[in-house]
Tab-separated table of C-alpha atoms in Angstrom:
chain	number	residue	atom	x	y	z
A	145	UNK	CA	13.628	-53.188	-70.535
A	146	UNK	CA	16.534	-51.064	-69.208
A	147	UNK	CA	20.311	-51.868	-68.500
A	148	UNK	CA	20.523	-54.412	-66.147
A	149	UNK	CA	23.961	-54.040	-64.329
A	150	UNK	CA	21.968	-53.537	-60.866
A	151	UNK	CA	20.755	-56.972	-60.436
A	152	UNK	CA	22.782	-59.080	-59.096
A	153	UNK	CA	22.176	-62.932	-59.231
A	154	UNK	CA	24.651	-65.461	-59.121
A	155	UNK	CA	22.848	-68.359	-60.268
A	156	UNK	CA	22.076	-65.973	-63.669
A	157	UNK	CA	25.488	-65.880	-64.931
A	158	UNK	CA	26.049	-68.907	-67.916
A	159	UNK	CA	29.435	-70.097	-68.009
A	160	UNK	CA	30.465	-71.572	-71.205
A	161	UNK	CA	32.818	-73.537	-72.514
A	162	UNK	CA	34.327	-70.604	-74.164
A	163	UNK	CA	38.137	-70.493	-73.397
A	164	UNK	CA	40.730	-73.344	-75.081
A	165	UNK	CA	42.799	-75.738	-72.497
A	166	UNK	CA	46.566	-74.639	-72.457
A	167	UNK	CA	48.864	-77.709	-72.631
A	168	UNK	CA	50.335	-76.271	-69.567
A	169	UNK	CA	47.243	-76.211	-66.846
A	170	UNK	CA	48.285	-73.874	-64.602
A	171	UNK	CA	49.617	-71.129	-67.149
A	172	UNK	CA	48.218	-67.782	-70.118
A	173	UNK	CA	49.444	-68.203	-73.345
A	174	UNK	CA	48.778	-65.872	-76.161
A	175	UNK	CA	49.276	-67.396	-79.487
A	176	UNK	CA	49.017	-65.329	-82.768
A	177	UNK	CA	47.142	-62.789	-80.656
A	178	UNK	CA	44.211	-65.443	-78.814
A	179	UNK	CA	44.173	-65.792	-75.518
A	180	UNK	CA	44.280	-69.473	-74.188
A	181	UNK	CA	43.016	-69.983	-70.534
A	182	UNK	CA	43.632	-73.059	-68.578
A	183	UNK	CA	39.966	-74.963	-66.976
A	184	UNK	CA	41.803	-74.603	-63.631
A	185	UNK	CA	42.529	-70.940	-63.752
A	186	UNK	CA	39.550	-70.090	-65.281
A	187	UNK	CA	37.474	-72.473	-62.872
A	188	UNK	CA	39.445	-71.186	-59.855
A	189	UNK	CA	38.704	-67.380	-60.850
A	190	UNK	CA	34.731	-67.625	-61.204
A	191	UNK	CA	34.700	-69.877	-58.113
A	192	UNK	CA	35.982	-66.991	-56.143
A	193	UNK	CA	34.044	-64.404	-58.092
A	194	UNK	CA	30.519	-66.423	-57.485
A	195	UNK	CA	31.254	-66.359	-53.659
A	196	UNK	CA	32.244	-62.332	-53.627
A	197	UNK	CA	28.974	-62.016	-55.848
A	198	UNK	CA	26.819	-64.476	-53.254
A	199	UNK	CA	28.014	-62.085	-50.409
A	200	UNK	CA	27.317	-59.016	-52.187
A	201	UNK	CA	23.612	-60.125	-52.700
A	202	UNK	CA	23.409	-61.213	-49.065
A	203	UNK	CA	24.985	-57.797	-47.653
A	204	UNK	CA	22.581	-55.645	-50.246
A	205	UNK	CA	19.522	-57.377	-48.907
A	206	UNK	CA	20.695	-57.108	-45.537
A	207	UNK	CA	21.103	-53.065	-46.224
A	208	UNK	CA	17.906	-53.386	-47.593
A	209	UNK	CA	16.289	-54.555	-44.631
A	210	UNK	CA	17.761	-51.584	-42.492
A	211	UNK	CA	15.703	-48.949	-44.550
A	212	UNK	CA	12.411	-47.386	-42.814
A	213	UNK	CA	9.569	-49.713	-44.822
A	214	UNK	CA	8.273	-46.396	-45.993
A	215	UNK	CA	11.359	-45.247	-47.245
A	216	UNK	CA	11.699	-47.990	-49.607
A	217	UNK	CA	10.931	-45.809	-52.991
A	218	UNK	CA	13.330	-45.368	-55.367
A	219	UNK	CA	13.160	-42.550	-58.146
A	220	UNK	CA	16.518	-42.340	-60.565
A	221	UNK	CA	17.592	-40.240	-63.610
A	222	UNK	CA	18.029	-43.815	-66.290
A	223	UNK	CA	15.777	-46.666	-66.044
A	224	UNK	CA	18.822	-49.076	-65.547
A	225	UNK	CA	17.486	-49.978	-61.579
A	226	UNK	CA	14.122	-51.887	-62.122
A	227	UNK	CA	15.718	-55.663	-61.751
A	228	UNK	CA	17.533	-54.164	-58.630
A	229	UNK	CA	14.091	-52.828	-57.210
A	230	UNK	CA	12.040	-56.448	-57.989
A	231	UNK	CA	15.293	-58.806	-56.670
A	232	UNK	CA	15.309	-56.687	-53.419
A	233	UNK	CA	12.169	-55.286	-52.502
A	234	UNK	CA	12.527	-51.539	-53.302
A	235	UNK	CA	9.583	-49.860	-55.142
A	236	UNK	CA	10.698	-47.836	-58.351
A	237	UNK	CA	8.882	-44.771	-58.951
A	238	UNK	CA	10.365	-44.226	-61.712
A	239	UNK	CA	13.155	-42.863	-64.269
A	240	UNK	CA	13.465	-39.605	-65.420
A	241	UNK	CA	15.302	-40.169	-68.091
A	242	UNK	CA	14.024	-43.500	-69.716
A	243	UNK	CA	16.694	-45.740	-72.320
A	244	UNK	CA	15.121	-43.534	-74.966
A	245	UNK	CA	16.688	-40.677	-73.604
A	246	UNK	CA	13.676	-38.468	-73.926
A	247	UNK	CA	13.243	-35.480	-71.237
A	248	UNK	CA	9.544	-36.315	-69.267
A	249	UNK	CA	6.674	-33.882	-69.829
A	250	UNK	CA	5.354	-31.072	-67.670
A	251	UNK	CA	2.310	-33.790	-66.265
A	252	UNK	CA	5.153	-36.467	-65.989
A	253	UNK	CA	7.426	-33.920	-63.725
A	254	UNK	CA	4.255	-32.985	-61.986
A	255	UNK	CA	3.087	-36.150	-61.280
A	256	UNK	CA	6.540	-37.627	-59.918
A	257	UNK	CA	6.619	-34.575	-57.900
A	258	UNK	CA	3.338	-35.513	-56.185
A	259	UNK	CA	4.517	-39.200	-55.988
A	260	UNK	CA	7.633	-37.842	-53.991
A	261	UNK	CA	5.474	-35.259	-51.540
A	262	UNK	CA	2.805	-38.009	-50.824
A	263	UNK	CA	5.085	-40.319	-50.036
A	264	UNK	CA	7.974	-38.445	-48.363
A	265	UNK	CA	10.202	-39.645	-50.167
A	266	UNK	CA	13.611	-38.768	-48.446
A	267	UNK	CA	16.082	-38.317	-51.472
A	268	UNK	CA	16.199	-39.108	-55.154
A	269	UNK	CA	19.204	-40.051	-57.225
A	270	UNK	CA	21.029	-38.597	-60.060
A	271	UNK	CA	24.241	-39.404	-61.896
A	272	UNK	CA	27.615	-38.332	-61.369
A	273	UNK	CA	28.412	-38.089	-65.037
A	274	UNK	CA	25.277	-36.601	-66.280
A	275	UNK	CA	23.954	-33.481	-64.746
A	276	UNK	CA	19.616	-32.979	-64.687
A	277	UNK	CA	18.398	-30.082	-64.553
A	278	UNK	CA	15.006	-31.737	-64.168
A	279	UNK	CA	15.659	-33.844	-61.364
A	280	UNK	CA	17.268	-30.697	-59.458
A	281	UNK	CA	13.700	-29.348	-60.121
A	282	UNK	CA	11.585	-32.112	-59.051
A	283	UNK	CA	14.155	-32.538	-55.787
A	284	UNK	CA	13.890	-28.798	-55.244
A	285	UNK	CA	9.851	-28.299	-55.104
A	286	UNK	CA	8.791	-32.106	-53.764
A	287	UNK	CA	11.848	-31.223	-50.614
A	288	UNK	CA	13.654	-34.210	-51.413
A	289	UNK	CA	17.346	-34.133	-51.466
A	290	UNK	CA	18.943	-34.842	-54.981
A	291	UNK	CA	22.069	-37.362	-54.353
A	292	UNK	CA	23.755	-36.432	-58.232
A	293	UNK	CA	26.974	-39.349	-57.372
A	294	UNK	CA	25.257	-42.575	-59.101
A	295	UNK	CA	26.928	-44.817	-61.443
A	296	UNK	CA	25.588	-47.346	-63.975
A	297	UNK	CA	28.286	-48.589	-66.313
A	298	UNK	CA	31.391	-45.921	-64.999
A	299	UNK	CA	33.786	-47.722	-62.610
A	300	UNK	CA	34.874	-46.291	-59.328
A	301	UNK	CA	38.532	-45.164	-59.292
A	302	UNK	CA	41.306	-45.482	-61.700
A	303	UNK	CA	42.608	-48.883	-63.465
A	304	UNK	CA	44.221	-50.911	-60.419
A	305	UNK	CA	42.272	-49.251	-57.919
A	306	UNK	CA	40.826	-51.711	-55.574
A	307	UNK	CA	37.258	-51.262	-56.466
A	308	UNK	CA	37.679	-50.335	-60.081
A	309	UNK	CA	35.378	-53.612	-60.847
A	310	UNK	CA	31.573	-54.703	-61.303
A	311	UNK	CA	31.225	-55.294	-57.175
A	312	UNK	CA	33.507	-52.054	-56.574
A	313	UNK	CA	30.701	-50.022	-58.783
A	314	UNK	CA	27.820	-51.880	-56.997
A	315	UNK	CA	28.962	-51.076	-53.201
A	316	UNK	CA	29.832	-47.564	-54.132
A	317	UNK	CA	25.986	-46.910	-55.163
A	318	UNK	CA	24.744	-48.906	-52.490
A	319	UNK	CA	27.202	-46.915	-49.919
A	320	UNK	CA	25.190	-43.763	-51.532
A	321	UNK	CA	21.415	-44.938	-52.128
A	322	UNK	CA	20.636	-46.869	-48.786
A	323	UNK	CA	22.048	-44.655	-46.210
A	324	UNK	CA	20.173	-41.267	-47.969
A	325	UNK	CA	16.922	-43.382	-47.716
A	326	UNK	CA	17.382	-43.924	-43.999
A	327	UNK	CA	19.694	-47.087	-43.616
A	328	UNK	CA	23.003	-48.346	-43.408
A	329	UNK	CA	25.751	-50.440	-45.202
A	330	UNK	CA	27.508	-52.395	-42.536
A	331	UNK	CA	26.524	-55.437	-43.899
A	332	UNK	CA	28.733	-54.388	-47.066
A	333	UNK	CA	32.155	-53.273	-44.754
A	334	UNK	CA	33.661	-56.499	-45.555
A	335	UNK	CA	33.263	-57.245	-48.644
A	336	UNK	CA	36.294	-57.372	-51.292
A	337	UNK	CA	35.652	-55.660	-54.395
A	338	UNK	CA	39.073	-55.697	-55.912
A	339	UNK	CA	39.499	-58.107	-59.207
A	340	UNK	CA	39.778	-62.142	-58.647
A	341	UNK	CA	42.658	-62.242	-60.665
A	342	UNK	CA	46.486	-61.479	-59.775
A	343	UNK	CA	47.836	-60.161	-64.087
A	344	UNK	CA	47.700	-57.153	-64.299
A	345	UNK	CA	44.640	-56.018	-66.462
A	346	UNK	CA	45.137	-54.877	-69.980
A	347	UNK	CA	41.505	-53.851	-70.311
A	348	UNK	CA	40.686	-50.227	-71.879
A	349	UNK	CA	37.745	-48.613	-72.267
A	350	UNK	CA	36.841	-44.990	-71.882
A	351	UNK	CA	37.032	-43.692	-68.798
């Protein structure tokens, strides 16, 4: 099974009874480097997350729904979008680059080609970070268009930009994927992607 950041689900997520009650409800206190989160904050904060998350998965099926039936084929460099295609209704054709990270054979390339021809297949969808030479190929001789501006696990923006977050990486593919394959995002104009909480974020990771 791939990476499975593109399905969104509220009812998945598992809250549990991780964090430690602060004497003081409604404050963070770090103590010899742990961080103690009141029930209220932390209650508060995933209550407002879960609705943000409930409205993204009504406004991606809603995009959904705006595609051309026949246009509802997906084909992507990292097999990372299979739970997205099941949840809402969009057939994978498949992943050039599988989790294993092995490059697909001459029959495979043919083949996906002749998926993508046979199908008309409007566009196909690469990432931003990592160029493929092999999807450029396929795009180039089946006529679709290769979109190379996908994301998987790379958040939009900078640190404190307002969509530097789970949701903010989830609109901006959706904002790219529907509208090449013949539909529109209005559904997703509202939504806020920024983070639930007000601290500033001391999170680092590469970027």
């Amino acid at each position: 099974s791939g990476n499975s950041v593109l399905k969104i689900d509220p009812d998945s997520f598992e809250i549990t009874n991780s964090y430690t009650v602060a004497n003081n409800p409604e404050t963070l206190v770090i103590l010899n480097n742990t961080l103690y989160v009141s029930s209220t904050y932390y209650d508060a904060n995933w209550s407002e997350l879960r609705v943000r998350l409930e409205k993204l998965d009504h406004g991606i099926k809603a995009s959904v729904e705006t595609i051309p039936q026949k246009n509802r084929l997906l084909l992507t460099y990292h097999d990372s979008f299979p739970m997205f295609g099941l949840q809402y209704g969009v057939k994978i054709l498949g992943a050039v680059q599988p989790s294993n990270f092995t490059e697909p054979s001459a029959k495979e390339v043919a083949r996906l080609i002749t998926q993508i021809k046979e199908n008309q297949v409007p566009a196909i969808f690469g990432s931003e970070v990592f160029p493929s030479p092999v999807m450029a190929q396929i795009a180039k001789e089946s006529g679709a268009e290769f979109v190379d501006q996908l994301r998987d696990d790379d958040l939009p923006g900078r640190p404190g930009d307002s969509r530097h977050s789970y949701i903010g990486l989830i609109l901006s593919d959706m904002e790219i994927m529907i509208p090449a394959l013949g539909g529109n995002t209005s559904a997703l104009a509202d939504l806020d992607a920024g983070l639930v909480f007000k601290e500033p974020s001391t999170a680092v990771y590469p970027q």
